[in-house]
Coordinates of C-alpha atoms in Angstrom, one line a residue:
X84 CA 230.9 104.6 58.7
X85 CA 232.5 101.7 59.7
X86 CA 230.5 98.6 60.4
X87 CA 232.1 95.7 60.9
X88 CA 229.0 93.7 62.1
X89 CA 228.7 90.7 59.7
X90 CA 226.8 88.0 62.2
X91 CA 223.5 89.3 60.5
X92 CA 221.8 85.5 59.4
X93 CA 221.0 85.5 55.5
X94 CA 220.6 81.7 53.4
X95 CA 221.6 80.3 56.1
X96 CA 225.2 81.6 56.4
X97 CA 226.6 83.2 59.7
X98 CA 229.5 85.6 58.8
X99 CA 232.2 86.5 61.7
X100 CA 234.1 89.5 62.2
X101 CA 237.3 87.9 62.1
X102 CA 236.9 85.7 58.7
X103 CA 236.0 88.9 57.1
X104 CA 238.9 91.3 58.0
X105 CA 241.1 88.3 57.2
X106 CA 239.8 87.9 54.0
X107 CA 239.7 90.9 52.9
X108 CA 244.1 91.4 54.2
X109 CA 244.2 88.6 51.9
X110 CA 242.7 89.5 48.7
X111 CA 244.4 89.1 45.4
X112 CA 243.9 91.3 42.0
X113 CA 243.6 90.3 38.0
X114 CA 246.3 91.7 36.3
X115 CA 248.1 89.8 33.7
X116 CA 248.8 86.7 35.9
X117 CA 245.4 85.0 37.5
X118 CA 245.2 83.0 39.9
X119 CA 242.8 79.6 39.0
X120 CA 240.3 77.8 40.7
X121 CA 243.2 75.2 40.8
X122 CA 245.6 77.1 42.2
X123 CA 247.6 77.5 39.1
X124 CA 248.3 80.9 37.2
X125 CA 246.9 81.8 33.6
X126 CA 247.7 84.8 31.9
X127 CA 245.5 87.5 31.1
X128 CA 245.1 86.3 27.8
X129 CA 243.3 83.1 28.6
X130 CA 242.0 84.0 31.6
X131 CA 238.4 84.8 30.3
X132 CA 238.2 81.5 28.8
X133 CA 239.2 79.4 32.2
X134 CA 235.2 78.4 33.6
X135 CA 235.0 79.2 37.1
X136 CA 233.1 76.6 38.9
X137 CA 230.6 77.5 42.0
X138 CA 233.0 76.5 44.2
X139 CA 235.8 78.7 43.0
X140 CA 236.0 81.2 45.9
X141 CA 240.0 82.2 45.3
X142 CA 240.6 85.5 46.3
X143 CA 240.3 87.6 43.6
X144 CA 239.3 91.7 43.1
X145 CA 237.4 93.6 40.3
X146 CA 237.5 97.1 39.9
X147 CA 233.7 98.4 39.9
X148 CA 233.2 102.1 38.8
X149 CA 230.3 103.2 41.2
X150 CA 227.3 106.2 42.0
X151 CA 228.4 107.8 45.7
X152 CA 225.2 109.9 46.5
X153 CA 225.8 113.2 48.3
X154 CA 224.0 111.9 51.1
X155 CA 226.1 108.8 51.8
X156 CA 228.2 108.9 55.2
X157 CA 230.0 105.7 54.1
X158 CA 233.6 106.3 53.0
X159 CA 234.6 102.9 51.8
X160 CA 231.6 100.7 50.5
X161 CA 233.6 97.6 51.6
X162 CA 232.2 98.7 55.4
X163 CA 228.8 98.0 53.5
X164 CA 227.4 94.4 55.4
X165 CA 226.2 93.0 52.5
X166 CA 229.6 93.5 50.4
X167 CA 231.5 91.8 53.5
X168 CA 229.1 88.8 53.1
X169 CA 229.4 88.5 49.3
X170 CA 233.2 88.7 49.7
X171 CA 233.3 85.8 52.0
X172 CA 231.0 83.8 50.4
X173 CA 232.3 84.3 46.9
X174 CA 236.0 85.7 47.5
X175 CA 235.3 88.5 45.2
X176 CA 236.9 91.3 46.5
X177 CA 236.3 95.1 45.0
X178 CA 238.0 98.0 44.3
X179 CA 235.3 100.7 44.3
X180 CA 236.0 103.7 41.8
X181 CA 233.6 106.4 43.3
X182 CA 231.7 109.0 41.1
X183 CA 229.9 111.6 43.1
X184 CA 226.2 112.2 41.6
X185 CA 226.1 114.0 38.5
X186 CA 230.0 113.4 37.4
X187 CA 229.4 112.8 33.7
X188 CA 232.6 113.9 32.1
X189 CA 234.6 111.4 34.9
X190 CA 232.3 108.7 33.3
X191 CA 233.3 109.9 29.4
X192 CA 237.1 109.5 30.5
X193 CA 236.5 106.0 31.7
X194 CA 234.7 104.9 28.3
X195 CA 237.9 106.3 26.3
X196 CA 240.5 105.5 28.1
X197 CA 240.4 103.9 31.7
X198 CA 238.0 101.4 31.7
X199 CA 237.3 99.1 34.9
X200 CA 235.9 96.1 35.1
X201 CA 232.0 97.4 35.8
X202 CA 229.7 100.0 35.9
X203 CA 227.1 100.4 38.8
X204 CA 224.6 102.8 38.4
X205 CA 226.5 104.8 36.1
X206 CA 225.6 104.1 32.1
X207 CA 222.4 104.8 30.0
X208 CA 221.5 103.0 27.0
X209 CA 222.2 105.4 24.8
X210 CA 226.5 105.1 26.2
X211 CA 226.5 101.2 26.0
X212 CA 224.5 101.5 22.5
X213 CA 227.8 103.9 21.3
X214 CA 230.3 101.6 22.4
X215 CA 228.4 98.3 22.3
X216 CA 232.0 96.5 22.3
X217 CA 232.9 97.9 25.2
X218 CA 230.8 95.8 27.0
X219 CA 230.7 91.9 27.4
X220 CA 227.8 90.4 26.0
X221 CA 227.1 88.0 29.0
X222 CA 223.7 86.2 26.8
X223 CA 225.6 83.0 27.2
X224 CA 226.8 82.9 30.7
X225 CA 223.7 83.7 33.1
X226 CA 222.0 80.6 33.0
X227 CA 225.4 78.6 34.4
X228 CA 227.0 81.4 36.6
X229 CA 223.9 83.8 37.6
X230 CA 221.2 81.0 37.9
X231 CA 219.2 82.9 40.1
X232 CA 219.4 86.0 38.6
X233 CA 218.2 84.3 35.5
X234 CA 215.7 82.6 37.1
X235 CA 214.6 86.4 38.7
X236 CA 214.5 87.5 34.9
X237 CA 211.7 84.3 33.9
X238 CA 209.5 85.3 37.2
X239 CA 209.5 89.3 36.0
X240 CA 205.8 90.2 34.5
X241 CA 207.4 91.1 31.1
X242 CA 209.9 89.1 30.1
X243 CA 213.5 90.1 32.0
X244 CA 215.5 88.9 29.4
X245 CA 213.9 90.5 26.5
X246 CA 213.9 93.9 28.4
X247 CA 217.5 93.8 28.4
X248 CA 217.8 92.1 25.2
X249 CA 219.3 93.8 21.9
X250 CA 218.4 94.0 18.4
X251 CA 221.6 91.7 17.9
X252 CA 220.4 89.2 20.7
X253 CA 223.2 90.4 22.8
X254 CA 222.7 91.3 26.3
X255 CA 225.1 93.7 27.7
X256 CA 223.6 94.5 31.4
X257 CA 221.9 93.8 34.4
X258 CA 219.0 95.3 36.2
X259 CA 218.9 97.1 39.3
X260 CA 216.2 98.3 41.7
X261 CA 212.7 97.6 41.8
X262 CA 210.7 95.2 38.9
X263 CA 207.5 98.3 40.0
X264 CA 207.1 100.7 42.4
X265 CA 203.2 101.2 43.0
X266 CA 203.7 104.8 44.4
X267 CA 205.4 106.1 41.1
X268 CA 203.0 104.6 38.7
X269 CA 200.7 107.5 39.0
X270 CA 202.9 110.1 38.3
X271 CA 201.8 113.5 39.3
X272 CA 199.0 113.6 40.9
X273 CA 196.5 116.5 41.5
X274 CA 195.3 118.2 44.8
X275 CA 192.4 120.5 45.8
X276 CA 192.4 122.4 49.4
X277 CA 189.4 120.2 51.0
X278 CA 189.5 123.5 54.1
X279 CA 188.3 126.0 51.6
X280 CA 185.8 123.1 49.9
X281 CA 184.6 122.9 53.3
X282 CA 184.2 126.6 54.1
X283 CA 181.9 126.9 51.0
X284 CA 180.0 124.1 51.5
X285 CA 181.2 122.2 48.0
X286 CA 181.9 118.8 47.3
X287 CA 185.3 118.2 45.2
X288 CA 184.8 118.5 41.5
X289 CA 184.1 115.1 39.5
X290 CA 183.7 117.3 36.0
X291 CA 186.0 119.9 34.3
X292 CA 182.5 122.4 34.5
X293 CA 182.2 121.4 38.4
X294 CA 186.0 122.7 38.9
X295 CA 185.5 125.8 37.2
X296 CA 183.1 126.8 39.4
X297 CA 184.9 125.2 42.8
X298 CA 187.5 127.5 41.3
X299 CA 186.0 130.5 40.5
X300 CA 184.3 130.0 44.3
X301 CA 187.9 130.4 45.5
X302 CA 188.7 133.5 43.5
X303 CA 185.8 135.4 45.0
X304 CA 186.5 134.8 48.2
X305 CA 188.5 135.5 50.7
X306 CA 189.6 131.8 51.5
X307 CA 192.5 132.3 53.6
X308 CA 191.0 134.7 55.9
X309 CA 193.7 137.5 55.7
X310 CA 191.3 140.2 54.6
X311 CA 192.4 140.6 51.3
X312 CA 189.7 138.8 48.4
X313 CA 192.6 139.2 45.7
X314 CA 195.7 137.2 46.8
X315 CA 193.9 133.6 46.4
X316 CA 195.1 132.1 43.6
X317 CA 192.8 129.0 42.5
X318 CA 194.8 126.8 40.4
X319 CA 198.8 127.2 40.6
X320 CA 201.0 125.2 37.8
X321 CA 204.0 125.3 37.3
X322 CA 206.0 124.0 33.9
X323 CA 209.8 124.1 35.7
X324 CA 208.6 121.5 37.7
X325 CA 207.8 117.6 36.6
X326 CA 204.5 117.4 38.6
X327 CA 203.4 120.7 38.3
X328 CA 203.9 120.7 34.4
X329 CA 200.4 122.2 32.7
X330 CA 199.8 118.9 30.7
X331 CA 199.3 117.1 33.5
X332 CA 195.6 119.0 33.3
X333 CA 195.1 117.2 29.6
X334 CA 193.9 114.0 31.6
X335 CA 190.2 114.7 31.2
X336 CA 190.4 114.7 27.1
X337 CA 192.1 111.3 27.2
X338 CA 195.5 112.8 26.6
X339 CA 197.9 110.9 28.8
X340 CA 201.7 110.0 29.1
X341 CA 203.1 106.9 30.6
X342 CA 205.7 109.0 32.9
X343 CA 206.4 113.2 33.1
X344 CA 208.2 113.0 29.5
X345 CA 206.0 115.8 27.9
X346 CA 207.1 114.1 24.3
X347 CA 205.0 110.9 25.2
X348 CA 201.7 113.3 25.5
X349 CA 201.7 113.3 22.0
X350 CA 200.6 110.0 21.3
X351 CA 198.3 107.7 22.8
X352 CA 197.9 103.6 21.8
X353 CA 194.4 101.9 21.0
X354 CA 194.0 98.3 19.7
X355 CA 197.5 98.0 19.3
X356 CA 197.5 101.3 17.1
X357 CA 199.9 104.7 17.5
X358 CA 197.0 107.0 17.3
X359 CA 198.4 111.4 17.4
X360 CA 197.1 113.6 19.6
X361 CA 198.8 116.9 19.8
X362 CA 196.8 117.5 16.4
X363 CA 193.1 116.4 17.9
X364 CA 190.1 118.1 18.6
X365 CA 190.8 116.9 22.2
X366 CA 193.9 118.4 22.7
X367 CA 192.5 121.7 21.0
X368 CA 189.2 121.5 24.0
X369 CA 192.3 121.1 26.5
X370 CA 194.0 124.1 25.5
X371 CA 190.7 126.3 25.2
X372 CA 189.8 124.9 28.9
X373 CA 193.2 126.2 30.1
X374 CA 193.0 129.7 28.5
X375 CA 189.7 130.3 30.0
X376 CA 190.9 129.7 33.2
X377 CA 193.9 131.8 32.3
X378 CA 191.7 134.6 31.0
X379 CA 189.2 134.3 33.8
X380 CA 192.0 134.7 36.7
X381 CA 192.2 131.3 37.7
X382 CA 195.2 129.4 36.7
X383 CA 198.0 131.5 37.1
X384 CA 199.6 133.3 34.6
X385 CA 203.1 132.9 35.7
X386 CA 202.5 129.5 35.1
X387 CA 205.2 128.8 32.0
X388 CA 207.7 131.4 33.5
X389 CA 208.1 130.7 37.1
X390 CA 211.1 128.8 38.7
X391 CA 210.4 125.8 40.8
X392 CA 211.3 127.3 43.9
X393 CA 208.9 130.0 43.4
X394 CA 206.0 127.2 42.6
X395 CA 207.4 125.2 45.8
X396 CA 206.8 128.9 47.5
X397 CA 203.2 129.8 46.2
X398 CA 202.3 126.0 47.2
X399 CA 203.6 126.8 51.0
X400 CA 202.3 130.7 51.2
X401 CA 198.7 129.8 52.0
X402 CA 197.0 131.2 48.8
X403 CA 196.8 128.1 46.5
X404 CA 193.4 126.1 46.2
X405 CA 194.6 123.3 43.7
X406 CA 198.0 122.3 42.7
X407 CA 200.0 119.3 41.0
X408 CA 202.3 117.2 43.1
X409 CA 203.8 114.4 44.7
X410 CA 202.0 114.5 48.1
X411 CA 201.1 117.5 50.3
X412 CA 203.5 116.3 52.6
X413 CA 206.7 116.8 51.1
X414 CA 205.8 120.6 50.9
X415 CA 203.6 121.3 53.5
X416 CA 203.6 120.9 57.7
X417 CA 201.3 117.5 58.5
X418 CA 198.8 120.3 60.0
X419 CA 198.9 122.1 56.5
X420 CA 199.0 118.9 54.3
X421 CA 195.8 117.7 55.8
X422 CA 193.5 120.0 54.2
X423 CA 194.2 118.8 50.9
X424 CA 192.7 115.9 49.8
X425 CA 193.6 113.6 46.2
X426 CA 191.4 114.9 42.9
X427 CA 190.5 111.9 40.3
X428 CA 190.4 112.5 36.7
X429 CA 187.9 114.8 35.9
X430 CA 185.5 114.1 33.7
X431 CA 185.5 116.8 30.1
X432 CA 182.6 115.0 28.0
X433 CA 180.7 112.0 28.1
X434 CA 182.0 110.6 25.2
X435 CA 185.5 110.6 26.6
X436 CA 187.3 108.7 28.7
X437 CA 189.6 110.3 31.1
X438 CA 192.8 108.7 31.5
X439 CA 195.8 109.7 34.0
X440 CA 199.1 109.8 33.6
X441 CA 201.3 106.7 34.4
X442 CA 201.6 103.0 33.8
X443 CA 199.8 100.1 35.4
X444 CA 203.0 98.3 37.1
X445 CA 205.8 100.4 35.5
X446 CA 208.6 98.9 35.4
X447 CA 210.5 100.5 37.8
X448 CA 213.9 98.9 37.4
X449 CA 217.2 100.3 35.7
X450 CA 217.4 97.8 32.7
X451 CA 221.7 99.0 32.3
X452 CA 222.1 99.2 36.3
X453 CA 225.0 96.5 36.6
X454 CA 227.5 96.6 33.3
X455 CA 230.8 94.1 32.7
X456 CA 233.0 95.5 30.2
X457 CA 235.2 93.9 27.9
X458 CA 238.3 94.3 29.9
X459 CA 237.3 92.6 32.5
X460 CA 239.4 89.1 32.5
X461 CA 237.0 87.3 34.6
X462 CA 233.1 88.0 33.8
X463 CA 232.4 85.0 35.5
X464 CA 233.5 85.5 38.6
X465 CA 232.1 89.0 38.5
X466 CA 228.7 87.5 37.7
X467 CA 228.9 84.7 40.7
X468 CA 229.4 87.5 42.7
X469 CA 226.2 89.5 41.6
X470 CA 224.5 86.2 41.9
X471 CA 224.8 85.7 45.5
X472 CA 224.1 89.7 46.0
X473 CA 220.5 88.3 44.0
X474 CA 220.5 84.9 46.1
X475 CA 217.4 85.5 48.1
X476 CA 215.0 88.3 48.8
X477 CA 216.9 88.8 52.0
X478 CA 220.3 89.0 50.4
X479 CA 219.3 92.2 48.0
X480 CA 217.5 94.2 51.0
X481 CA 220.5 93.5 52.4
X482 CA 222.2 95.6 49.6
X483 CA 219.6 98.0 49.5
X484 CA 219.2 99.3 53.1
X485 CA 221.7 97.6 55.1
X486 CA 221.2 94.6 57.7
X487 CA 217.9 93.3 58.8
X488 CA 216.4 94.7 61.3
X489 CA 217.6 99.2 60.5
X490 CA 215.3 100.1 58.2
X491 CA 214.1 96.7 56.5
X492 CA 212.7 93.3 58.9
X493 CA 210.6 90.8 57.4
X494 CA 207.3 89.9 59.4
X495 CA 205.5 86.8 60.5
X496 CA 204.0 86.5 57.0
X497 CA 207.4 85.9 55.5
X498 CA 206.7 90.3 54.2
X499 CA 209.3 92.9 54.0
X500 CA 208.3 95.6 56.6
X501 CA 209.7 99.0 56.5
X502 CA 210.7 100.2 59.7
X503 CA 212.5 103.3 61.4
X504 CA 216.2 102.8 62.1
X505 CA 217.5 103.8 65.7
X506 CA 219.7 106.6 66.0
X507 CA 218.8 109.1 63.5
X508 CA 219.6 112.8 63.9
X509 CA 219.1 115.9 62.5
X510 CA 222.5 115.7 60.9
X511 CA 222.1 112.1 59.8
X512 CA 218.4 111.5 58.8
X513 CA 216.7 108.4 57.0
X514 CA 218.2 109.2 53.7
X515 CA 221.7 109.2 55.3
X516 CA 221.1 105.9 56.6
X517 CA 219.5 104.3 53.4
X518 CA 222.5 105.7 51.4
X519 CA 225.1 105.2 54.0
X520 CA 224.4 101.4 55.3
X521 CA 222.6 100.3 51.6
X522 CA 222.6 100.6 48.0
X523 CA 219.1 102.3 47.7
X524 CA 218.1 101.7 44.6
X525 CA 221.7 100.1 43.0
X526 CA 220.6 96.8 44.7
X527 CA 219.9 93.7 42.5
X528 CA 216.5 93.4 40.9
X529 CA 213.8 93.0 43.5
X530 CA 210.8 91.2 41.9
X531 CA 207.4 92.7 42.3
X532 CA 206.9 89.6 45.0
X533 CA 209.1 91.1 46.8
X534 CA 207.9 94.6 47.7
X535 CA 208.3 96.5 50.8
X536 CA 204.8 96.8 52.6
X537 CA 204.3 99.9 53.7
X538 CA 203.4 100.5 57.3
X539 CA 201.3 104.0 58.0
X540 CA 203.2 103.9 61.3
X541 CA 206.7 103.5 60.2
X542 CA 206.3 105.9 56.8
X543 CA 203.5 107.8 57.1
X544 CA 204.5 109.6 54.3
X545 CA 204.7 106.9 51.6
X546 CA 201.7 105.1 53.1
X547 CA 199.7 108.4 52.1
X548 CA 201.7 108.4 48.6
X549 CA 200.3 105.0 47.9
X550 CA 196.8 105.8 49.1
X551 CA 196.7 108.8 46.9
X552 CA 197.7 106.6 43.8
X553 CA 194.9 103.7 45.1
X554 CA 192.7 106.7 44.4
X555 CA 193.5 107.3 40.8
X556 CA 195.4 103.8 40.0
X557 CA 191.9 102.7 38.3
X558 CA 192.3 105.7 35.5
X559 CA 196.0 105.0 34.2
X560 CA 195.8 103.3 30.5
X561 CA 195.9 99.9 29.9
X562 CA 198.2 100.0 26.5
X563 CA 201.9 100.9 26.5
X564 CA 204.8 101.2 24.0
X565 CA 206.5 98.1 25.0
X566 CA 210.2 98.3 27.0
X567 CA 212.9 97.1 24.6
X568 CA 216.4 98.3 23.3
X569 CA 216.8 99.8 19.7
X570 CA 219.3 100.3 17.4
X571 CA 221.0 103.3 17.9
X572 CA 220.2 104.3 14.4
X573 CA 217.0 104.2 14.7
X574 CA 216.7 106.0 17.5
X575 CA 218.8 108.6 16.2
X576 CA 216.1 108.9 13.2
X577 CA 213.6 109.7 16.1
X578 CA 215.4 112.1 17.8
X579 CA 216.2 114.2 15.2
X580 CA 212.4 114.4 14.3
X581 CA 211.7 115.7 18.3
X582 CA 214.1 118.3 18.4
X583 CA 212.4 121.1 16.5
X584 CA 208.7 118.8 16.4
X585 CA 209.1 119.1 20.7
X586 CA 209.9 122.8 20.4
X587 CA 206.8 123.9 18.4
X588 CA 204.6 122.2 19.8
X589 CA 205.3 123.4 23.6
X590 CA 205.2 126.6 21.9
X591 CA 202.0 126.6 20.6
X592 CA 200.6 125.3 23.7
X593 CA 201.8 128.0 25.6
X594 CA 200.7 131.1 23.3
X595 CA 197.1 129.2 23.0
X596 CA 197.1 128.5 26.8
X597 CA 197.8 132.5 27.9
X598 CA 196.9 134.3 24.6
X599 CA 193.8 132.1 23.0
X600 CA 193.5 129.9 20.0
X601 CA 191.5 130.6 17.0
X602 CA 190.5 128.3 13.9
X603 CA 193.3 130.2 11.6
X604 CA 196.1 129.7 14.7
X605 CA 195.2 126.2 14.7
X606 CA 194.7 125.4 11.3
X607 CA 198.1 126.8 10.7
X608 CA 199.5 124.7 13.5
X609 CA 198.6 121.6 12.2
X610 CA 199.9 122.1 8.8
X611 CA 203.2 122.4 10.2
X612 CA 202.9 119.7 12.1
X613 CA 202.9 117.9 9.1
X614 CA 205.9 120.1 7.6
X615 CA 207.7 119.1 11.0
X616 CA 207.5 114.9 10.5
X617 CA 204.7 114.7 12.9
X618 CA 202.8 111.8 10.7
X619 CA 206.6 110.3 10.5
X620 CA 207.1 110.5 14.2
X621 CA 203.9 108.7 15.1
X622 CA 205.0 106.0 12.5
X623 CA 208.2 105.8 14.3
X624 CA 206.2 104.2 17.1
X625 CA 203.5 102.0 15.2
X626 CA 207.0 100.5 13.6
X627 CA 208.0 99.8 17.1
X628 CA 205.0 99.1 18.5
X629 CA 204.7 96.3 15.7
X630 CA 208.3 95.2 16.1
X631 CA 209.7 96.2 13.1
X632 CA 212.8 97.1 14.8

């Protein structure tokens, strides 16, 4: 790629062609000598501790280790629009280090023993939390030289700064991406085939009793017309894949996790209190309600032991009448995906809430997206420079999908519309051009304000996505562990409780799903939960709920 088109209007500011290539022949690099706001030279000793002003706009160039997704076209991210305008308007220049997608042990070098002057995209809590002096605590600096990324952080519906906040009160990294995304907070979502409902006259199930029978109605006929009354195969699951995982089908018994982490199944929050579940009557119903269907040929079998591709396969062959999934569309032809229709959370007993999997307004947003590291000689400048990429709602779609007017416009109503670039092929689709001309999701926090509006026309497919969640967004719970960093340690003390506690329990479930569950199996399960830390894992979380770490 090589766009050199910078006249796109954003604040205000027209960019030329010209200024930019001339800029960027003229660029100059920390080393040991730095060149001031003043024209004068520091060395690298002192040059952390010389202010730049929000004026300073001397050529300078940081050295940004960054994410290059397999489906970018773009061979030098300084083609990128929005990077041209930040360089002029900033004279930040940057040297991109790129590390393809999934390149962990070119990370680990970096950490030990080449270290540039940022991360984008690249580092996980549990990294920075290892080698917390490895990266500048910036807590001081982003009211003077990021004010309107700190002024992002205070409109955020948690707190911004807490969420990125340390047990020390140090904050060592910037979000990226979206504040929420209303099409993920829903999860998985469930799907019944609406053309065989039809065909036998039935309504779609409301209960756990009323899909039994819509499913057993499937098995004993010959739904897909091919002759044969024994290929159907009513409910297909699948665990190898996130949204076909069989705990997704706990959701009538009140058993819910905020995202697809099976772990977070195991505990649910009521009046403030961590409350266990794998251990409850509830989850015991669940599992009985999933071997009957087992036992009575309607959930297949193959469920824990099939590969993802073979799920993906059953979905397309034809046979399926109910699945788990992100839409029908992103399996299935638009002729195909239109017999399936969204399924609420079904109802198990009246004196039980259903509740579905997901979070009201998850926070979306990658809380260690943008990292400066200690070695960097001038943070400041780094952080003016991420400040003008956050300037305006403008600026970071900009850096997300490229200029105004491909895939992004804003309408009369001062919204951001999604729209359909020109020029996409076969060999260069939508996701080439969102990756290739943007940042996708490594852009600069977008506040929830500032959501795309979806347009059925333009994305048919995500417009469908977020009318599937409008159908079950009522369900989701309405308490959450809270977002915050912990001490390493004490997530370390966690962990090691999971590893075998995880295990058994998934175990269990399987065997009791496909083989049964009696009072002896269960009553033996449950003491070792105990033997396993269960009652000290829950704890783990009514400590942190209460903020006791």
């Amino acid at each position: 790629m090589k766009k050199k088109t910078t006249k796109t209007k954003v604040m205000g500011v027209i960019l030329s062609t010209t200024m930019v290539l001339s800029m960027l022949a003229g660029c100059g690099t920390t080393n040991s000598t730095t060149e001031t706001a003043t024209g004068g030279t520091t060395t690298g000793e002192t040059a952390s501790a010389t202010a730049a002003t929000e004026t300073d706009t001397t050529p300078i160039t940081f050295k940004i280790a960054v994410t290059k997704h397999a489906l970018s076209k773009c061979d030098d991210f300084n083609d990128k629009v929005a990077f041209q305008m930040a360089e002029e308007a900033t004279g930040v220049h940057i040297e991109w280090v790129y590390v393809e997608d999934g390149a962990g042990e070119k990370v680990n070098t970096m950490l030990t023993a080449d270290m540039p002057d940022a991360f984008l995209g690249l580092l996980g809590e549990s990294q920075i939390a290892t080698s917390m002096d490895s990266f500048l605590d910036i807590s001081g600096m982003l009211e003077q030289y990021a004010p309107h990324v700190y002024a992002d952080y205070n409109k955020m519906q948690l707190n911004g700064l807490d969420l990125i906040k340390w047990p020390d009160g140090s904050i060592r990294s910037l979000m990226t991406g979206l504040e929420v995304s209303y099409q993920n907070d829903a999860e998985a979502i469930q799907y019944i085939n609406k053309d065989w409902l039809d065909q036998l006259n039935l309504d779609v199930p409301t209960t756990v009793d009323e899909l039994y029978d819509v499913l057993c109605a499937f098995r004993d006929n010959d739904m897909n017309g091919n002759g044969d009354k024994t290929d159907e195969i009513p409910m297909e699951l699948a665990e190898s894949n996130w949204a076909g995982q069989v705990l997704n089908m706990s959701n009538p018994w009140g058993i819910a996790a905020w995202n697809a982490d099976n772990l977070n199944y195991y505990y649910k929050i009521q009046d403030g209190k961590v409350l266990p579940t794998a251990n409850s009557q509830e989850y015991r119903a669940y599992l009985e309600y999933m071997h009957k269907l087992v036992a009575d040929g309607l959930l297949d079998k193959e469920c824990f032991t099939e590969t993802n591709d073979q799920y993906y396969a059953k979905i397309k062959s034809g046979r399926i009448g109910f699945f788990s999934g992100w839409i029908p569309q992103s399996l299935l032809s638009d002729e195909e995906a239109a017999k399936w229709v969204p399924v609420r959370v079904l109802k198990a007993e009246d004196s039980i809430t259903p509740v579905k999997t997901g979070m009201r307004n998850k926070l979306f947003a990658n809380r260690t997206g943008f990292v400066i590291t200690a070695d960097c000689e001038k943070p400041e400048r780094l952080l003016q420079w991420w400040d003008y990429l956050s300037s305006s709602t403008e600026m970071k779609y900009t850096v997300r999908f490229g200029e105004k007017g491909g895939y992004w416009d804003i309408d009369s109503d001062g919204n951001v519309i999604q729209k359909t670039p020109e020029g996409l092929t076969a060999d260069f689709t939508v996701e080439n051009y969102k990756y290739t001309y943007g940042m996708n999701d490594q852009c600069p926090l977008i506040l929830k304000d500032e959501s795309i509006k979806v347009d059925k026309e333009e994305a048919y497919n995500t417009w469908v996505r977020e009318q599937n969640v409008g159908v079950v967004w009522d369900q989701l719970a309405t308490e959450y562990v809270p977002f915050r960093f912990v001490d390493p340690a004490k997530v370390d003390e966690r962990t090691f409780m999971e590893t075998e506690l995880s295990e058994y329990i998934a175990n269990f479930r399987a065997n009791s799903i496909i083989n049964g569950v009696d009072d002896a199996a269960w009553d033996a399960y449950v003491k070792q939960l105990d033997a396993l830390q269960y009652p000290a894992w829950i704890q783990w979380y009514q400590d942190y709920v209460d903020g006791k770490f």
